[in-house]
Coordinates of C-alpha atoms and ligand atoms in Angstrom, one line a residue:
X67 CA -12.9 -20.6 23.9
X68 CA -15.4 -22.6 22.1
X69 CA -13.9 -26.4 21.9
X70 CA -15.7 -27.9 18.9
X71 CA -15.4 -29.3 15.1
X72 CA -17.4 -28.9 12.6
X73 CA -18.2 -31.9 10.3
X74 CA -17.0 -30.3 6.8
X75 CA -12.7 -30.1 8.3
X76 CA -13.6 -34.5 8.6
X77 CA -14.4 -34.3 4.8
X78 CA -12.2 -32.5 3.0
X79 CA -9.6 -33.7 0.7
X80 CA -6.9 -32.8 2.9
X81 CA -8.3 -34.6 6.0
X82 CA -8.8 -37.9 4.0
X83 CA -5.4 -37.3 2.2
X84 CA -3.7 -37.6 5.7
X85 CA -6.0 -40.1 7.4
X86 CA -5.0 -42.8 4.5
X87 CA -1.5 -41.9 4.8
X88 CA -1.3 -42.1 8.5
X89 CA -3.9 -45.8 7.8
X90 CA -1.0 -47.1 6.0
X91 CA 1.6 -46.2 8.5
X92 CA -0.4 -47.8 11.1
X93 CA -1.3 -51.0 8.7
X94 CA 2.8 -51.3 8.2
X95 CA 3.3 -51.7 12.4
X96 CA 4.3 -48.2 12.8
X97 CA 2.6 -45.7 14.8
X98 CA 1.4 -42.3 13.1
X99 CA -0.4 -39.4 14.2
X100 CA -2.1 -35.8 13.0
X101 CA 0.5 -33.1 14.7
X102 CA 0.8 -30.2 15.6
X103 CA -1.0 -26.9 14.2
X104 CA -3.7 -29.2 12.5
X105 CA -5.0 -30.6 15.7
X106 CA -5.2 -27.0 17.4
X107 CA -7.0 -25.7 14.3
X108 CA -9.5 -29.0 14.6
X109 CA -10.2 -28.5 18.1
X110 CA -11.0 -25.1 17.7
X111 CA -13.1 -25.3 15.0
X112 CA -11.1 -24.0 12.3
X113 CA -10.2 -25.4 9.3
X114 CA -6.9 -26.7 9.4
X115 CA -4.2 -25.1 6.5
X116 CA -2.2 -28.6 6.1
X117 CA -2.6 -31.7 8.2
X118 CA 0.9 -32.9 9.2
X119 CA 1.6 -36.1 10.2
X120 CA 4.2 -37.5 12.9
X121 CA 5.4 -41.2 12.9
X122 CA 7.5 -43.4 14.2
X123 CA 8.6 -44.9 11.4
X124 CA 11.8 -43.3 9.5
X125 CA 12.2 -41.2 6.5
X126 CA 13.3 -44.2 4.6
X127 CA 10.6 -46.5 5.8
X128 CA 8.1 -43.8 5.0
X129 CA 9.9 -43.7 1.3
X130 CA 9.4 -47.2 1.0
X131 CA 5.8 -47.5 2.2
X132 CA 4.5 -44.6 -0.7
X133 CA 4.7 -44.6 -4.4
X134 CA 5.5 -40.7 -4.5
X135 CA 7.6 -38.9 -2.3
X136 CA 10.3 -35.7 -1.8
X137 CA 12.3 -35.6 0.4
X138 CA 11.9 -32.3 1.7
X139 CA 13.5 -31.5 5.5
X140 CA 16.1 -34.7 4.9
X141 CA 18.2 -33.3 7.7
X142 CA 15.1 -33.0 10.3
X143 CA 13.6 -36.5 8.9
X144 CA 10.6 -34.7 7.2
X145 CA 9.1 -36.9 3.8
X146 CA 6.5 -35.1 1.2
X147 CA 3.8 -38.0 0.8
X148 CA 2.5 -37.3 -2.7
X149 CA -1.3 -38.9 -2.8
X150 CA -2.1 -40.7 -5.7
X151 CA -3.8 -39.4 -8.5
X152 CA -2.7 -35.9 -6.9
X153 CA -0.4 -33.2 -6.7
X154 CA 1.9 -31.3 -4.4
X155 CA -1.2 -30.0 -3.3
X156 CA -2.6 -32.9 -1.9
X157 CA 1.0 -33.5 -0.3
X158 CA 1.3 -34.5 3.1
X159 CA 4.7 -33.6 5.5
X160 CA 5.5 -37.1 7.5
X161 CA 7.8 -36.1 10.3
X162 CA 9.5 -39.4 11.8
X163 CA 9.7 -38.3 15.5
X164 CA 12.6 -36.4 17.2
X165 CA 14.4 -35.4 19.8
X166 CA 16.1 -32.5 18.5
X167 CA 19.0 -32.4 21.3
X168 CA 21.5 -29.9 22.4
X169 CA 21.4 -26.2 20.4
X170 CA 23.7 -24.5 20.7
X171 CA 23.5 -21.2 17.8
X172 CA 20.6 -20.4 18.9
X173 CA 18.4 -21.3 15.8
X174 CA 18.7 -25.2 14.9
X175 CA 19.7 -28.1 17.1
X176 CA 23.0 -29.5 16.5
X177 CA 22.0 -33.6 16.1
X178 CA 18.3 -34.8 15.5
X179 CA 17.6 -38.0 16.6
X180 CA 14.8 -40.2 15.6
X181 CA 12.8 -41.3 18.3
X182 CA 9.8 -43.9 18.1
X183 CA 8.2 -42.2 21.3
X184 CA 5.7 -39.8 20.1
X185 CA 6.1 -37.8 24.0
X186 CA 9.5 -36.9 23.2
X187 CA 8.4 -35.7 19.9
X188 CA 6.1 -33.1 21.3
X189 CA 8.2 -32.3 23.5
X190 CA 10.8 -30.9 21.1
X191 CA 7.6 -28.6 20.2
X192 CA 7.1 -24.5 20.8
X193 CA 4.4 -23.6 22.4
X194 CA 1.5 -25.9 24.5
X195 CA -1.9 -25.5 21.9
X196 CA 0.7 -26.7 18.8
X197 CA 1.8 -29.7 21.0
X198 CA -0.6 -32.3 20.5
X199 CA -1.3 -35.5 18.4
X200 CA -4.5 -36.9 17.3
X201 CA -5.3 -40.1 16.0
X202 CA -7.7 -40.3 13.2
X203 CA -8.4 -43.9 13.4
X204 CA -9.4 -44.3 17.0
X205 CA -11.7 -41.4 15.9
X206 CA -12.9 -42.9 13.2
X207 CA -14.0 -45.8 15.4
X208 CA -15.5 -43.7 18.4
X209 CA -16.5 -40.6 16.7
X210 CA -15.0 -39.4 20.2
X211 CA -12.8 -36.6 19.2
X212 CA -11.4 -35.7 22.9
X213 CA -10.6 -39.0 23.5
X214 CA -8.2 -39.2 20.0
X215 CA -6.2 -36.7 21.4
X216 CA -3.0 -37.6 22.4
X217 CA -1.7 -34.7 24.9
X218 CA 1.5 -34.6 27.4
X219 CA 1.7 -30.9 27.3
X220 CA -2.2 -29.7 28.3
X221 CA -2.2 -27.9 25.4
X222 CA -6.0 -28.8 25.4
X223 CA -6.5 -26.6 28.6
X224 CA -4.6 -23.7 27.4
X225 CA -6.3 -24.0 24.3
X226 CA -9.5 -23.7 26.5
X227 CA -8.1 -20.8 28.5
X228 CA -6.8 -19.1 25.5
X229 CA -3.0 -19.1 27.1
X230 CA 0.3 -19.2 25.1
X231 CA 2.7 -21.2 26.8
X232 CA 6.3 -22.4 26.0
X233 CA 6.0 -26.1 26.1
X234 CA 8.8 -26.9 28.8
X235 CA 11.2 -24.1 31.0
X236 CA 10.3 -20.9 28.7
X237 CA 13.5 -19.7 29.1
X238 CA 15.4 -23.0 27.8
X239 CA 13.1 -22.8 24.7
X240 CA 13.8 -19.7 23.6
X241 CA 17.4 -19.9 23.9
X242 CA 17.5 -23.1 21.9
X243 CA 15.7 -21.0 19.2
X244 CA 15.1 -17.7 19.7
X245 CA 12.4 -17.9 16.5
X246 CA 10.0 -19.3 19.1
X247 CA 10.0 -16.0 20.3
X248 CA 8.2 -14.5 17.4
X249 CA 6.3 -17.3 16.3
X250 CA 4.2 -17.0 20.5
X251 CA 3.8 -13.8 19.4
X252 CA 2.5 -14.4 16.4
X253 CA 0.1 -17.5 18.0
X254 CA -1.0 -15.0 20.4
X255 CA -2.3 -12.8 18.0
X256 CA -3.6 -15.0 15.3
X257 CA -5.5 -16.8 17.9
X258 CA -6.7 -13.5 20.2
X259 CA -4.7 -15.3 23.5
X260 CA -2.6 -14.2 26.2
X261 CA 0.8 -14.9 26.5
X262 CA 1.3 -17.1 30.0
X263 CA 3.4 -14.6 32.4
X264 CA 6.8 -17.1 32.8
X265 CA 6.6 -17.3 28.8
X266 CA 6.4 -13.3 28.5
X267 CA 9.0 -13.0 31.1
X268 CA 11.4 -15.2 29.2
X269 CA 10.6 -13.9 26.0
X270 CA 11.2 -10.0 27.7
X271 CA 14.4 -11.2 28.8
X272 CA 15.9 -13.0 25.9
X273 CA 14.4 -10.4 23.1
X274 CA 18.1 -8.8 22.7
X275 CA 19.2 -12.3 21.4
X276 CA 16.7 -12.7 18.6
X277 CA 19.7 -11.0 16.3
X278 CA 20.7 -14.5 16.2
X279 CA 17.5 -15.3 13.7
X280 CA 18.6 -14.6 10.1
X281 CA 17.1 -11.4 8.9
X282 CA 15.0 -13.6 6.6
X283 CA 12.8 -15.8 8.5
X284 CA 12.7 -12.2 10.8
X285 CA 10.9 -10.4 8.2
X286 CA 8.9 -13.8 7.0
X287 CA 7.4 -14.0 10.9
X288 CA 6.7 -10.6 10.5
X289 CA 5.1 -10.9 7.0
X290 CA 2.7 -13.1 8.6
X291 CA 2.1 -11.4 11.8
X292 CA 0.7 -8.5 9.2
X293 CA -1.0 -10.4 6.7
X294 CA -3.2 -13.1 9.1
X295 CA -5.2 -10.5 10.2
X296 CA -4.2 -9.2 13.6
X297 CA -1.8 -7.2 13.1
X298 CA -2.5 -4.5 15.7
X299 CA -2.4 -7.1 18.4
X300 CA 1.0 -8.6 17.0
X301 CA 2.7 -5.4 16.9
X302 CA 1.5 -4.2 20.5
X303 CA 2.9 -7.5 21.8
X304 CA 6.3 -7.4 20.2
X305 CA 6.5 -3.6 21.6
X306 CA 5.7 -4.7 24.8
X307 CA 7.9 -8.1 24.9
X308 CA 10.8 -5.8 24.0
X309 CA 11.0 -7.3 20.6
X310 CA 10.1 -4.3 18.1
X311 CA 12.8 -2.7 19.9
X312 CA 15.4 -5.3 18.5
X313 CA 13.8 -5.8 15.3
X314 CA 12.5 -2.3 14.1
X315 CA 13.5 0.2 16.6
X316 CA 12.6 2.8 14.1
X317 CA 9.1 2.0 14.8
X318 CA 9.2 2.7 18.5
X319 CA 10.3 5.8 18.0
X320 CA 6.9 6.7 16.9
X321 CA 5.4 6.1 20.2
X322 CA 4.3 9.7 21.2
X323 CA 4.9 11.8 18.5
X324 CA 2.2 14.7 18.8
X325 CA 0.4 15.3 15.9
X326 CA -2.3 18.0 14.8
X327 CA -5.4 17.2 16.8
X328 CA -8.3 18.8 13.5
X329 CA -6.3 15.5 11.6
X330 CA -5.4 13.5 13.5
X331 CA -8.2 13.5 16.4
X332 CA -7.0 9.8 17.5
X333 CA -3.6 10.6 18.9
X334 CA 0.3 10.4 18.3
X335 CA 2.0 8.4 15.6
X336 CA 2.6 5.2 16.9
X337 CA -1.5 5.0 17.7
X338 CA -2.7 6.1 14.0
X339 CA 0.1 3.4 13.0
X340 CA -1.5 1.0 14.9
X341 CA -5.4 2.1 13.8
X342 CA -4.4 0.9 10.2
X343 CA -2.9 -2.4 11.3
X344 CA -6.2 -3.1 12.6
X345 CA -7.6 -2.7 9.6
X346 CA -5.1 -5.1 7.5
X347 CA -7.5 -8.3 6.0
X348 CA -5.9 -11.5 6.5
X349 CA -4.0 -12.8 3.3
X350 CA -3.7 -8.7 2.3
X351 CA -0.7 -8.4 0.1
X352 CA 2.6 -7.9 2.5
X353 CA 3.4 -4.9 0.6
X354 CA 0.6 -3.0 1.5
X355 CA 0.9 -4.6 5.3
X356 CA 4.4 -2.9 5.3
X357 CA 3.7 0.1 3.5
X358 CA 0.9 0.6 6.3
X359 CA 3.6 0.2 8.9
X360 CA 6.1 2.1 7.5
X361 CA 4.3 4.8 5.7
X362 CA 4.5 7.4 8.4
X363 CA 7.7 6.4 9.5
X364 CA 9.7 10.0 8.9
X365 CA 7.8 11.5 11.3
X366 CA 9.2 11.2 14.6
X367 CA 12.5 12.7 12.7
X368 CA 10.6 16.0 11.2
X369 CA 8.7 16.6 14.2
X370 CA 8.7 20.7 14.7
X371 CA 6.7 22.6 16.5
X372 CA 6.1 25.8 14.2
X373 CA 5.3 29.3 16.4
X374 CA 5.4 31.8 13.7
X375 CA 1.5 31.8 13.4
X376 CA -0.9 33.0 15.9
X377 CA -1.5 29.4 17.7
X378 CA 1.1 27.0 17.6
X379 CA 1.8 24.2 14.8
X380 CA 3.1 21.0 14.3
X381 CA 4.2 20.0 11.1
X382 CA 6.1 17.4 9.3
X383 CA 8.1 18.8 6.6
X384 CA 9.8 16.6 4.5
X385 CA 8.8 13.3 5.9
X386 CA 7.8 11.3 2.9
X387 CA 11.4 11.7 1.8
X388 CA 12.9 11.4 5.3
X389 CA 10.0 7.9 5.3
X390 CA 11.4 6.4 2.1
X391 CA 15.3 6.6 3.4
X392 CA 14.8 5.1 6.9
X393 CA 12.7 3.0 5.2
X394 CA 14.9 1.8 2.8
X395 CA 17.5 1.2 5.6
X396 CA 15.1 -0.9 7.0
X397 CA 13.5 -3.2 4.1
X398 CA 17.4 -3.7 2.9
X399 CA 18.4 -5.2 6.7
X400 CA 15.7 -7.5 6.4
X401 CA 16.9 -8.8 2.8
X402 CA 13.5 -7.8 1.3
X403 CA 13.6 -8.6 -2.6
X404 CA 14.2 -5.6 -4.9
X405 CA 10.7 -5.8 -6.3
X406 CA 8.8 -5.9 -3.0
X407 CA 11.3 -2.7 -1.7
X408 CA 10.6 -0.7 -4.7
X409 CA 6.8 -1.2 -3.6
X410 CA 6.6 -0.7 -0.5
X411 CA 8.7 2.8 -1.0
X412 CA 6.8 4.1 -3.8
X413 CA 3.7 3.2 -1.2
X414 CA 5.6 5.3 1.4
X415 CA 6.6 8.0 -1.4
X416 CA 2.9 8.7 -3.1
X417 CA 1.0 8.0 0.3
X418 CA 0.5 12.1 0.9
X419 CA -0.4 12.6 -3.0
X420 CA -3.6 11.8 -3.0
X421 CA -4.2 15.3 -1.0
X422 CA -2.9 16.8 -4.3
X423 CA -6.0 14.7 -6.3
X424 CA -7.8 18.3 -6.7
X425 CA -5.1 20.5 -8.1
X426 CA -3.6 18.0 -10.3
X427 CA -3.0 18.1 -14.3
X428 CA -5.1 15.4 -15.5
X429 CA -2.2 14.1 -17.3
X430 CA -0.6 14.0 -13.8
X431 CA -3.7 12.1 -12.5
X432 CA -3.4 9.4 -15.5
X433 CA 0.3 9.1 -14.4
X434 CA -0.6 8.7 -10.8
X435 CA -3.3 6.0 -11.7
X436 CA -0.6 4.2 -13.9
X437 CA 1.7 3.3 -11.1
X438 CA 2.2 -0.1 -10.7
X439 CA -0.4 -2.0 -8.9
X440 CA -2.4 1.3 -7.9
X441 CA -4.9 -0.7 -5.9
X442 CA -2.4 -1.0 -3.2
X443 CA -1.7 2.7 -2.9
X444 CA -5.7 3.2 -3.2
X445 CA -6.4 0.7 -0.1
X446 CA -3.3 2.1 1.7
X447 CA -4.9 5.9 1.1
X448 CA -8.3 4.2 2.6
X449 CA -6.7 2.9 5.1
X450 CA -4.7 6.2 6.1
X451 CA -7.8 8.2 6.3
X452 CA -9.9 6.0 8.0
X453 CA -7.4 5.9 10.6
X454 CA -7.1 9.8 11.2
X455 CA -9.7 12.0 9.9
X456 CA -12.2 9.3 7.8
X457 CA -12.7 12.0 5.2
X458 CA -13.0 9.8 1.9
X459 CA -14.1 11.7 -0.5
X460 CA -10.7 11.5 -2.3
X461 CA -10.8 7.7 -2.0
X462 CA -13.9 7.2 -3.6
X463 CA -12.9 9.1 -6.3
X464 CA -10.0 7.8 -7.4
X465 CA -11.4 4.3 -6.8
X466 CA -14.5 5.0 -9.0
X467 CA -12.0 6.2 -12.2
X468 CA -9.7 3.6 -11.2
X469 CA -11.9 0.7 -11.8
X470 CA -14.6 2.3 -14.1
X471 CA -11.4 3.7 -16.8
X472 CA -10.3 1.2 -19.0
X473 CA -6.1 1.0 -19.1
X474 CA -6.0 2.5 -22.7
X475 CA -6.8 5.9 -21.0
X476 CA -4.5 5.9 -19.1
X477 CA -1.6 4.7 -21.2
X478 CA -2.8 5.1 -24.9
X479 CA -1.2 4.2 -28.3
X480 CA 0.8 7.1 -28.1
X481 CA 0.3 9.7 -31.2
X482 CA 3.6 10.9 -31.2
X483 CA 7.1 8.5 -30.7
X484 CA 10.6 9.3 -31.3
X485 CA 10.6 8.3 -35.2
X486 CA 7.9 10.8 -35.7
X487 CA 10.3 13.7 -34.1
X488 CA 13.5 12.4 -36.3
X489 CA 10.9 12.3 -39.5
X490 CA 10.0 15.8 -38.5
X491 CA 13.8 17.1 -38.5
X492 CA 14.2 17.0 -34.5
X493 CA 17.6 15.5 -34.1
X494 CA 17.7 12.5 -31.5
X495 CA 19.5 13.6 -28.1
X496 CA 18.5 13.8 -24.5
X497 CA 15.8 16.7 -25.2
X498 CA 13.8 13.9 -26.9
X499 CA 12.7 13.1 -23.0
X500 CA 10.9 16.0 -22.6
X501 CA 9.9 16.5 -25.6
X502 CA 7.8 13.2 -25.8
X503 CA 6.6 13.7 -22.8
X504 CA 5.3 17.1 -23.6
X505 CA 3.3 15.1 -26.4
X506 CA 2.3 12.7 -24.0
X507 CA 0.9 14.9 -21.3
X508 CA -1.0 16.8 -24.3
X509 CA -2.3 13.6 -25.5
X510 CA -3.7 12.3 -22.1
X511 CA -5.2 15.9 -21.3
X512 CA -6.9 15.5 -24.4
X513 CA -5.5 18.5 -25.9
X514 CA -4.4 17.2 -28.9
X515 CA -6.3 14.3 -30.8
X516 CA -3.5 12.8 -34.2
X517 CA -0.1 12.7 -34.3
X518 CA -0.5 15.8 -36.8
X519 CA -1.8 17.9 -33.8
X520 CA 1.2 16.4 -31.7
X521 CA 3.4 18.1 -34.1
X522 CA 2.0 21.1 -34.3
X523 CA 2.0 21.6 -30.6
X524 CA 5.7 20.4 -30.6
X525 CA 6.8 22.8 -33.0
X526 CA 5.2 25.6 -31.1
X527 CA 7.0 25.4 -28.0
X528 CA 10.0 22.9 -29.2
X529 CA 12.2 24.8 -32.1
X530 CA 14.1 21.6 -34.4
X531 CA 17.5 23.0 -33.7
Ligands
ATP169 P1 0.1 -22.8 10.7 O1 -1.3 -22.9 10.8 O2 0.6 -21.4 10.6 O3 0.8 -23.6 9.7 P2 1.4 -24.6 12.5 O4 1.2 -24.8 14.0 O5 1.1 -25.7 11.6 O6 0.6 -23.3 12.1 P3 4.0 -24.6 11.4 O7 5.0 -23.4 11.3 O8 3.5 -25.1 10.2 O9 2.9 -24.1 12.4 O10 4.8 -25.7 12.2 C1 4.2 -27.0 12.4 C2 4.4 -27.5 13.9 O11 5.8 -27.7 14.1 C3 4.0 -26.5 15.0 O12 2.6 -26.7 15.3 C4 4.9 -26.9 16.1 O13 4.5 -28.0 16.8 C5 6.2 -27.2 15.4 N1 7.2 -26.1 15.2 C6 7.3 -25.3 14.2 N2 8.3 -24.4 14.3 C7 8.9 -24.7 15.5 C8 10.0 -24.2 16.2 N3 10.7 -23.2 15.7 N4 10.3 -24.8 17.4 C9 9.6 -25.8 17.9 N5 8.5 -26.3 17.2 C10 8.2 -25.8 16.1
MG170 MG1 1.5 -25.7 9.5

């Protein structure tokens, strides 16, 4: 693992932001420090998200010492340090440091006590490569960027050897949070390490207790372990750390679940599921990360092998509506918003339409295009074939009217409306529906051109009483 940082993280607003915060710390008597994820990110080259800062000093000090400030984590001692001249933007989390004590519910420690040694503060951490401090202004003096690194938990050789590692007795860790659990997972992944053996062990045995985790920050881990970019790698882990089990045990269930070898040359279920996680971009949308995971998710349950034809078949009847139910089941145990469930299940619902593409109405391809956010069912689709079959031609297709057809097209000023059926002596009632819609479908097959032709095709097929 390549140990460097490039010049431009030094520079940035953010970096400066939190150098003259932790400057002022220091100029007050009070010792202060970068910590935690921004120093991994540094020494590996990357550029950091946020640059957090751990101190000595405590939250009402810190309040004192800056013009602007939230307090944001009272309860864990954790300030919002608004820069001058900026926003919550340039905001920077001060963290007095803590020894977080005894847990005993398995999510949050009981009593946090401040602490003005910054060893016990990292101690209190997860895992070894998120453990360390560095000190900007010793760095700014040496330009040695090693020797600013403050580290009581060798997180700088694991970072080198690329190991995830419970900082501490693994097994202690994760009981006093079982979070942790997820969150090495997720490290592993984002960073492409390996979990350290005692840490997988621990987290192998303890997996059945992650119920303890509110459903919420469940699905939020698992929102990001799809959306950073390595999801595969994230989901193969949890399966193998007996966590999927606990969290989604609908998704285990696709682990070998035959499918048709001329479609799906690349093997059972749970493999094509995995082929599109690869694929996920970080920062994709979650909804299309989850519609991804989820959108073959009937299958194991509609598995049949069909013998009535000369060679047998296996099919799958039924299991986009079989998908959206266990999906449902699932997206409303992990308290996902109504707006992100209706999503992801009309991702799941239209996944296998797109096959339809050639025989449809083009009224019925306007409709299809008009669902909301379209894109996502269009990358999922790409996504779908690439990982079975690759054939595309669909994809491009759709992608090409998609973006090349302006909106009015697809949803015109419509010729005929309700107050045009009462003018022409159709009484209101729930016949209207269909009626209308009739018009509509006419309209966006281009069949009819004025809301004079609209009648006329109305009164053809639609008799006023
Ligand atoms: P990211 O780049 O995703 O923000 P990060 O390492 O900064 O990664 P955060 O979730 O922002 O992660 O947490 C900041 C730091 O707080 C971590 O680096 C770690 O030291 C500590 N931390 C966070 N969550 C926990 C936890 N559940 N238990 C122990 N320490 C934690
Ligand atoms: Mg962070």
């Amino acid at each position: 693992m390549a140990v460097h940082t490039p010049i431009e993280h030094l520079e940035s607003i953010a970096y400066r932001t939190a150098l003259g915060v932790v400057r002022a710390l220091t100029s007050a008597g009070h010792q202060a420090f970068f910590a935690g994820g921004c120093v991994r990110d540094l020494l590996l080259g990357i550029e950091p998200k946020d640059f957090d800062v751990a101190t000595s000093a405590t939250p009402d000090i810190v309040q004192s010492l800056f013009p602007r400030t939230e307090a944001v984590g009272a309860h864990f001692g954790v300030i919002l340090v608004i820069a001058d001249g900026g926003d919550e933007r340039h905001a920077i989390e001060v963290a007095t440091f803590r020894n977080d004590g005894a847990y005993t519910d398995g999510r949050r420690p009981d009593a946090v006590r401040f602490s003005t040694d910054p060893r016990e503060d990292v101690l209190r951490r997860d895992i070894t490569v998120n453990g360390m401090l560095f000190d900007p202004l010793r760095f700014e003096q040496t330009d040695d960027l090693d020797g600013s690194i403050l580290d009581f938990v060798n997180g700088r050789d694991d970072l080198k050897l690329g190991i995830i590692r419970a900082i501490g007795e693994p097994a202690r860790r994760f009981a006093e949070d079982k979070l942790r659990m997820l969150r090495a997972v997720r490290f592993a992944a984002r960073l492409g390490f390996d979990i350290d053996s005692d840490t997988a062990a621990a987290i192998t045995e303890l997996a059945p207790e992650i119920h303890q985790v509110s459903a919420e920050r469940v699905r939020d881990e698992l929102s990001r372990m799809l959306t950073e970019g390595h999801a595969r790698r994230a989901f193969e882990l949890l399966d193998e750390l007996n966590l999927l089990v606990e969290i989604l045990p609908e998704a285990v269930t696709m682990h070998g679940v035959e499918q048709p070898a001329d479609w799906h040359p690349e093997g059972d279920v749970w493999v094509h599921t995995m082929l599109l996680l690869e694929k996920l971009k970080p920062g994709c949308p979650a909804t299309l990360a989850w519609g991804a995971l989820l959108h073959d998710i009937g299958k194991p349950a509609t598995y049949q092998l069909d013998r009535s034809g000369i060679l047998p078949r296996i099919r799958f009847s039924g299991h986009v509506e079989v998908g959206v139910r266990i999906a449902e089941v699932i997206l409303r145990r992990l308290r996902f918003s109504n707006e992100d469930t209706e999503q992801i299940l009309a991702l799941i619902k239209n996944h296998m339409r797109f096959g339809d593409v050639p025989q449809m109405k083009e009224s019925t391809i306007k409709r299809f295009l008009r669902l909301p956010n379209f894109n996502e069912h269009l990358q999922l689709h790409w996504l779908d074939c690439s990982s079975c079959h690759g054939k595309l031609g669909i994809w491009q297709l759709m992608k090409e009217r998609y973006e090349a057809e302006p909106a009015e097209e697809r949803r015109p000023q419509l010729f005929v409306t309700g107050r045009d059926l009462i003018n022409a002596g159709y009484k209101p009632g729930p016949r209207f529906k269909s009626i209308l819609e009739a018009a509509e479908d006419a309209q966006l097959e281009g069949a009819i051109h004025s809301t004079e032709d609209g009648l006329a095709l109305i009164r053809d097929r639609f008799s006023t009483s």
